[in-house]
Tab-separated table of C-alpha atoms in Angstrom:
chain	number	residue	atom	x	y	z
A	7	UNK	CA	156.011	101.158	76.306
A	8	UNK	CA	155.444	100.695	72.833
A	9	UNK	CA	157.781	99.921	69.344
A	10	UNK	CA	156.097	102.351	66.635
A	11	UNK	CA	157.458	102.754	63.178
A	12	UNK	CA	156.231	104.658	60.573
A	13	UNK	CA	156.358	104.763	56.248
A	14	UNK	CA	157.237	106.545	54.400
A	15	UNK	CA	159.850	108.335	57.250
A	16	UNK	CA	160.183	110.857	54.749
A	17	UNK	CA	159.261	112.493	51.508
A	18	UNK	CA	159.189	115.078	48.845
A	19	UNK	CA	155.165	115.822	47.191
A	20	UNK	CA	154.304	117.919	44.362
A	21	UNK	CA	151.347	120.042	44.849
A	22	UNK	CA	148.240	118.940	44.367
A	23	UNK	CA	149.311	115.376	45.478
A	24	UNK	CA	148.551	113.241	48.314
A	25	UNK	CA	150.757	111.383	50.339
A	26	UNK	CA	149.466	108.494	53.004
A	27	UNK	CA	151.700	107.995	55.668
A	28	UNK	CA	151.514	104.391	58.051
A	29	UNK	CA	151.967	103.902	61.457
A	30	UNK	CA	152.354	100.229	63.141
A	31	UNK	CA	152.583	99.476	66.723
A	32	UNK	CA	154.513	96.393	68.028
A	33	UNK	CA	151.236	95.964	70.481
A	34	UNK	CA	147.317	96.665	70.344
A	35	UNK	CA	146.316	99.551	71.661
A	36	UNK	CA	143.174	101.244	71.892
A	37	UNK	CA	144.574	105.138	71.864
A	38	UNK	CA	146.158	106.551	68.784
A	39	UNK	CA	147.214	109.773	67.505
A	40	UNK	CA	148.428	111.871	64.838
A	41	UNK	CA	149.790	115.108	65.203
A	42	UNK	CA	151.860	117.861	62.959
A	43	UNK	CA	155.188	119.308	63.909
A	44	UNK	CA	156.302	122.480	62.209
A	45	UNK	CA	160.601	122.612	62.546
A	46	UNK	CA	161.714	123.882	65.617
A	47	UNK	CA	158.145	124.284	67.072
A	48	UNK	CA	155.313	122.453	69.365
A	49	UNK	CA	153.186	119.418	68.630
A	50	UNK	CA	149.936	119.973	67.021
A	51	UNK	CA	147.376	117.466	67.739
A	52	UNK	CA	145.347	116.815	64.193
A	53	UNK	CA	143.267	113.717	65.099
A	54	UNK	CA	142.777	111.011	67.762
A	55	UNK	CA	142.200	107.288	66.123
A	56	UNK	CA	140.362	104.869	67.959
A	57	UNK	CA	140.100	101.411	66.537
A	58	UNK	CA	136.220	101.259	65.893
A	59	UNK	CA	135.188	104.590	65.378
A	60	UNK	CA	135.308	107.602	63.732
A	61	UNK	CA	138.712	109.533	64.287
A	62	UNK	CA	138.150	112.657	65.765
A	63	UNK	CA	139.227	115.918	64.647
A	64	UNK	CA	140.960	119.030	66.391
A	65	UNK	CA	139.534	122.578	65.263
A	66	UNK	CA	141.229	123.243	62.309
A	67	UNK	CA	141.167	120.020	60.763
A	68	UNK	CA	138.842	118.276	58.709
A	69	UNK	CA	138.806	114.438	57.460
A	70	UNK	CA	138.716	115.861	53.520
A	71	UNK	CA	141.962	117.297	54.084
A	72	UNK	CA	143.168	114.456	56.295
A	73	UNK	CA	141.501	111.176	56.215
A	74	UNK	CA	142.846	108.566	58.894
A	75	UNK	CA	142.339	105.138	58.729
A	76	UNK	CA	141.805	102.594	62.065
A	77	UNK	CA	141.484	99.296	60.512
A	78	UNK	CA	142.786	97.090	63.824
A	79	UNK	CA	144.575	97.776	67.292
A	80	UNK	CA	148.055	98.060	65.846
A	81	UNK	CA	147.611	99.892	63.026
A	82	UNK	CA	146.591	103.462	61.343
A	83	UNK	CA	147.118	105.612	58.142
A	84	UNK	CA	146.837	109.518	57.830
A	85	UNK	CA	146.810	110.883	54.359
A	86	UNK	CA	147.619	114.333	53.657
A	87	UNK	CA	145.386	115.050	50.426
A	88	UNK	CA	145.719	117.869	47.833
A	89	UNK	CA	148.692	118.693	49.284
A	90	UNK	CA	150.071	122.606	49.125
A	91	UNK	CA	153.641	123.582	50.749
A	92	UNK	CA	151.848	125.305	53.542
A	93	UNK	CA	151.352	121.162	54.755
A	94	UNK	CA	155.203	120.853	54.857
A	95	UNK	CA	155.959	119.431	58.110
A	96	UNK	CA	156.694	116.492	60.352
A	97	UNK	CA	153.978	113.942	60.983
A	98	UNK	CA	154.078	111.901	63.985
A	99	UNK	CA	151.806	109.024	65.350
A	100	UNK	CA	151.236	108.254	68.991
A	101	UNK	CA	149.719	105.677	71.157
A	102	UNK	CA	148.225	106.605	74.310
A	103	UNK	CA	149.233	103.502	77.220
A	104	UNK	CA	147.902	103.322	80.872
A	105	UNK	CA	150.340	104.688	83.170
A	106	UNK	CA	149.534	105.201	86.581
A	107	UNK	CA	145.551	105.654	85.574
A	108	UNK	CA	146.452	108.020	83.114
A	109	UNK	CA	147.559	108.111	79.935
A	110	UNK	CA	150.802	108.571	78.532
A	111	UNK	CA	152.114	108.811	75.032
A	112	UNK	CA	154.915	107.250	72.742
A	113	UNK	CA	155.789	108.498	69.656
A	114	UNK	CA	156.926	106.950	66.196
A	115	UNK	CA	160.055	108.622	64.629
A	116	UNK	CA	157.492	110.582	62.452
A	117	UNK	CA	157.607	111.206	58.542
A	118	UNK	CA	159.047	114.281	57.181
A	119	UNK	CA	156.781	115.904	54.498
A	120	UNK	CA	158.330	118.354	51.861
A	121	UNK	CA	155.650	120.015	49.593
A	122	UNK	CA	157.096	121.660	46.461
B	17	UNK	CA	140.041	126.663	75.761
B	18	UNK	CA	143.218	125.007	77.820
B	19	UNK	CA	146.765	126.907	76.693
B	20	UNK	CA	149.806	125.662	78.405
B	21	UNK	CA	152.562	127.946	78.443
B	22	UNK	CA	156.219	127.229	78.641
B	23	UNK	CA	159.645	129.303	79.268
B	24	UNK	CA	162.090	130.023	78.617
B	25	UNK	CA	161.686	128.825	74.436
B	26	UNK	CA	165.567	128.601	74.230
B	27	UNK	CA	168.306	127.813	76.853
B	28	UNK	CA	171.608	127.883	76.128
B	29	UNK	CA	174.332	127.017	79.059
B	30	UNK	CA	177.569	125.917	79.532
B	31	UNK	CA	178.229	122.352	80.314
B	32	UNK	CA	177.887	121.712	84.124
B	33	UNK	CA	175.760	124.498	84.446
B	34	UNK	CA	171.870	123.961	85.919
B	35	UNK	CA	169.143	124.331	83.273
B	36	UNK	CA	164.908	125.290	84.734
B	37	UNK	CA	162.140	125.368	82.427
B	38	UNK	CA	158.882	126.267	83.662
B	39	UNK	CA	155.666	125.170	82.501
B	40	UNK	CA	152.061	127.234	83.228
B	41	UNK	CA	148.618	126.300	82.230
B	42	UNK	CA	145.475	128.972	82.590
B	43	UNK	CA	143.608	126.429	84.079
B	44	UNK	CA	144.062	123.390	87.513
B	45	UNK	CA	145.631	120.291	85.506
B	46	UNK	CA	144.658	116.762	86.416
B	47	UNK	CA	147.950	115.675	85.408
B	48	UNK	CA	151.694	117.071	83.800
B	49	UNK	CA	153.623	115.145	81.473
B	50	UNK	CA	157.710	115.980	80.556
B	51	UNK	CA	158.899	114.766	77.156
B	52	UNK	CA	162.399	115.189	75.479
B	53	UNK	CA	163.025	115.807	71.768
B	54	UNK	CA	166.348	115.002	70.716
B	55	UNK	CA	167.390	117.098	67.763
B	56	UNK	CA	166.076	115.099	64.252
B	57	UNK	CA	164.236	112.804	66.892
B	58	UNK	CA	160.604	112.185	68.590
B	59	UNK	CA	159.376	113.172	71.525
B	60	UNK	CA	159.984	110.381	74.494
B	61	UNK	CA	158.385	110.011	77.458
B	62	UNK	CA	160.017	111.241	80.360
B	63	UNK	CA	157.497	111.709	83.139
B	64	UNK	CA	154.203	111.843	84.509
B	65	UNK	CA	153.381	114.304	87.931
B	66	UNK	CA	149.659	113.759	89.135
B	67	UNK	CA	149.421	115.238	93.087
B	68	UNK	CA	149.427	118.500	94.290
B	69	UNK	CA	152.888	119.538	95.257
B	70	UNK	CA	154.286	116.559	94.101
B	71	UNK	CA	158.324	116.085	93.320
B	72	UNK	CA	160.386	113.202	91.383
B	73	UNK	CA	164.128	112.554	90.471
B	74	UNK	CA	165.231	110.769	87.885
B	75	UNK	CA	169.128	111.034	87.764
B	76	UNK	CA	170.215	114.989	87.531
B	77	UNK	CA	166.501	115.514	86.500
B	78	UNK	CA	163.895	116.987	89.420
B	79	UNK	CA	160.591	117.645	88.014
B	80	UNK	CA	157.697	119.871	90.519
B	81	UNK	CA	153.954	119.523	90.146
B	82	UNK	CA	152.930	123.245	91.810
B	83	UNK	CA	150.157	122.899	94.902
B	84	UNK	CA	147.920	124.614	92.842
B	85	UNK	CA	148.481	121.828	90.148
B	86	UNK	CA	148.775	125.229	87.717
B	87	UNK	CA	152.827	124.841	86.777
B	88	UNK	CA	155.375	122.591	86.170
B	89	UNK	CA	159.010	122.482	86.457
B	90	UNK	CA	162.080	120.202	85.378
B	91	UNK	CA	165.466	121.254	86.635
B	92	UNK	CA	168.963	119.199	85.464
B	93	UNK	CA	171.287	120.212	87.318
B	94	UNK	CA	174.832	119.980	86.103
B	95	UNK	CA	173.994	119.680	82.447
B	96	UNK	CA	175.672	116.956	80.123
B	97	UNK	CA	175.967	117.062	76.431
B	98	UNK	CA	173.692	114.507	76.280
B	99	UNK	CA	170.916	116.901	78.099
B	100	UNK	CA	170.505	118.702	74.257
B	101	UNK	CA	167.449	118.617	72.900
B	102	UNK	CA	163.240	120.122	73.372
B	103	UNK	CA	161.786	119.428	76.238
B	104	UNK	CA	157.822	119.610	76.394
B	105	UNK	CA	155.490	119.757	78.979
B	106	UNK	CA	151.822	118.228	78.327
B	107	UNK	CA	148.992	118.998	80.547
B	108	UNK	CA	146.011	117.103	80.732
B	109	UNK	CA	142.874	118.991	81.831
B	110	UNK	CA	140.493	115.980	83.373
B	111	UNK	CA	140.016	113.471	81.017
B	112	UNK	CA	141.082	115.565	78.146
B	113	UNK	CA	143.533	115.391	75.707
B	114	UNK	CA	147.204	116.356	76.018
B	115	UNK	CA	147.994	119.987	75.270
B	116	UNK	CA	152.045	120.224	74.818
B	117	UNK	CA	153.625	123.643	76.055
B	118	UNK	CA	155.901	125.149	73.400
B	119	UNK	CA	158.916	123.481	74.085
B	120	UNK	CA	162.657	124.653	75.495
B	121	UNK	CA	165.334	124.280	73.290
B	122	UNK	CA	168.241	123.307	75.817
B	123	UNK	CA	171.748	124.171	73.594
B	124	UNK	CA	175.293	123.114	76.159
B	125	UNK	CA	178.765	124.338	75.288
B	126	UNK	CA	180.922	121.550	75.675
């Protein structure tokens, strides 16, 4: 398993704003991931960040809106850029770890994003 | 594209009852994955199910991989207080990402 924390681990954005949220993993890892969480609902996969590359978007989101940042193994940023309320949500980071030949997640405690 | 389905979305027993929720995808899964979301908390890890027809316990917890490798379930039986929270399944179609199933919001009367 995997120690993940994240900053800020919550906030409250004007509109128009952009907030960049960290995530740092006790361990390297090759595997990371951000995802959205609307209250009370599913998790959204936005992006998957491998260290080295370009992160790679889901359909529906684009790197203007949310830029993510793989500088090393244990370490990623997501910002959420000209923010409207329709963004409010919870943000979570993963990182995927070898598990039986497959890959399994752990999640940070996620950052809780209020848009005003 | 890959849709994993999951019911019931809310589950509310008394304590020391049994709890089931059911997982479905639309298309043969190479693997399942259970994960519990306490309330104000992250998703954690619970379990992985990779072979046809496959069944593990942890504890009061009995999760089912179907022999069609299609549908999941996890069954607690005599529920706990502690059992409250979301639990997802995540299906994994080949080598491709994770899809989480909505979730089942598991409320106990104490």
């Amino acid at each position: 398993s995997a120690v993940i924390s994240q900053k800020p681990s919550r906030d409250i954005c004007q509109r128009g704003t952009s907030l960049t949220i960290q995530c740092q993993v006790d361990s390297q890892v090759t595997m990371m991931f951000w995802y959205r969480q609307q209250p009370g609902q599913s998790l959204t996969l936005i992006a998957t960040a491998n260290q080295g590359s370009e992160a790679t978007y889901e359909s529906g989101f684009v790197i203007d809106k949310f830029p993510i940042s793989r500088p090393n193994l244990t370490f990623s940023t997501l910002t959420v850029s000209n923010m409207s309320p329709e963004d409010s949500s919870i943000y979570l980071c993963s990182v995927g770890m070898a598990s039986g030949g497959w890959e399994t997640q752990y999640f940070g405690p996620g950052t809780r994003l209020l848009v005003l | 594209g890959q849709q994993v389905m999951q019911i019931p979305q809310y589950q509310h027993v008394q304590e020391g009852e049994d709890f089931t929720t059911y997982c479905n995808s639309s298309t043969t899964l190479s693997n399942i994955q259970w994960y519990k979301q306490r309330p104000g908390g992250h998703p954690v890890f619970l379990i992985q199910l990779v072979k046809s027809g496959e069944v593990k316990k942890q504890k009061r917890l009995t999760f089912q991989f179907g022999e069609a490798k299609k549908n999941s379930s996890l069954h607690i039986t005599a529920t706990q207080t502690t059992d409250v929270g979301t639990y997802f399944c995540a299906g994994r179609e080949r080598a491709q990402k994770l899809v989480f199933g909505q979730g089942t919001r598991l409320t106990i009367n104490p």
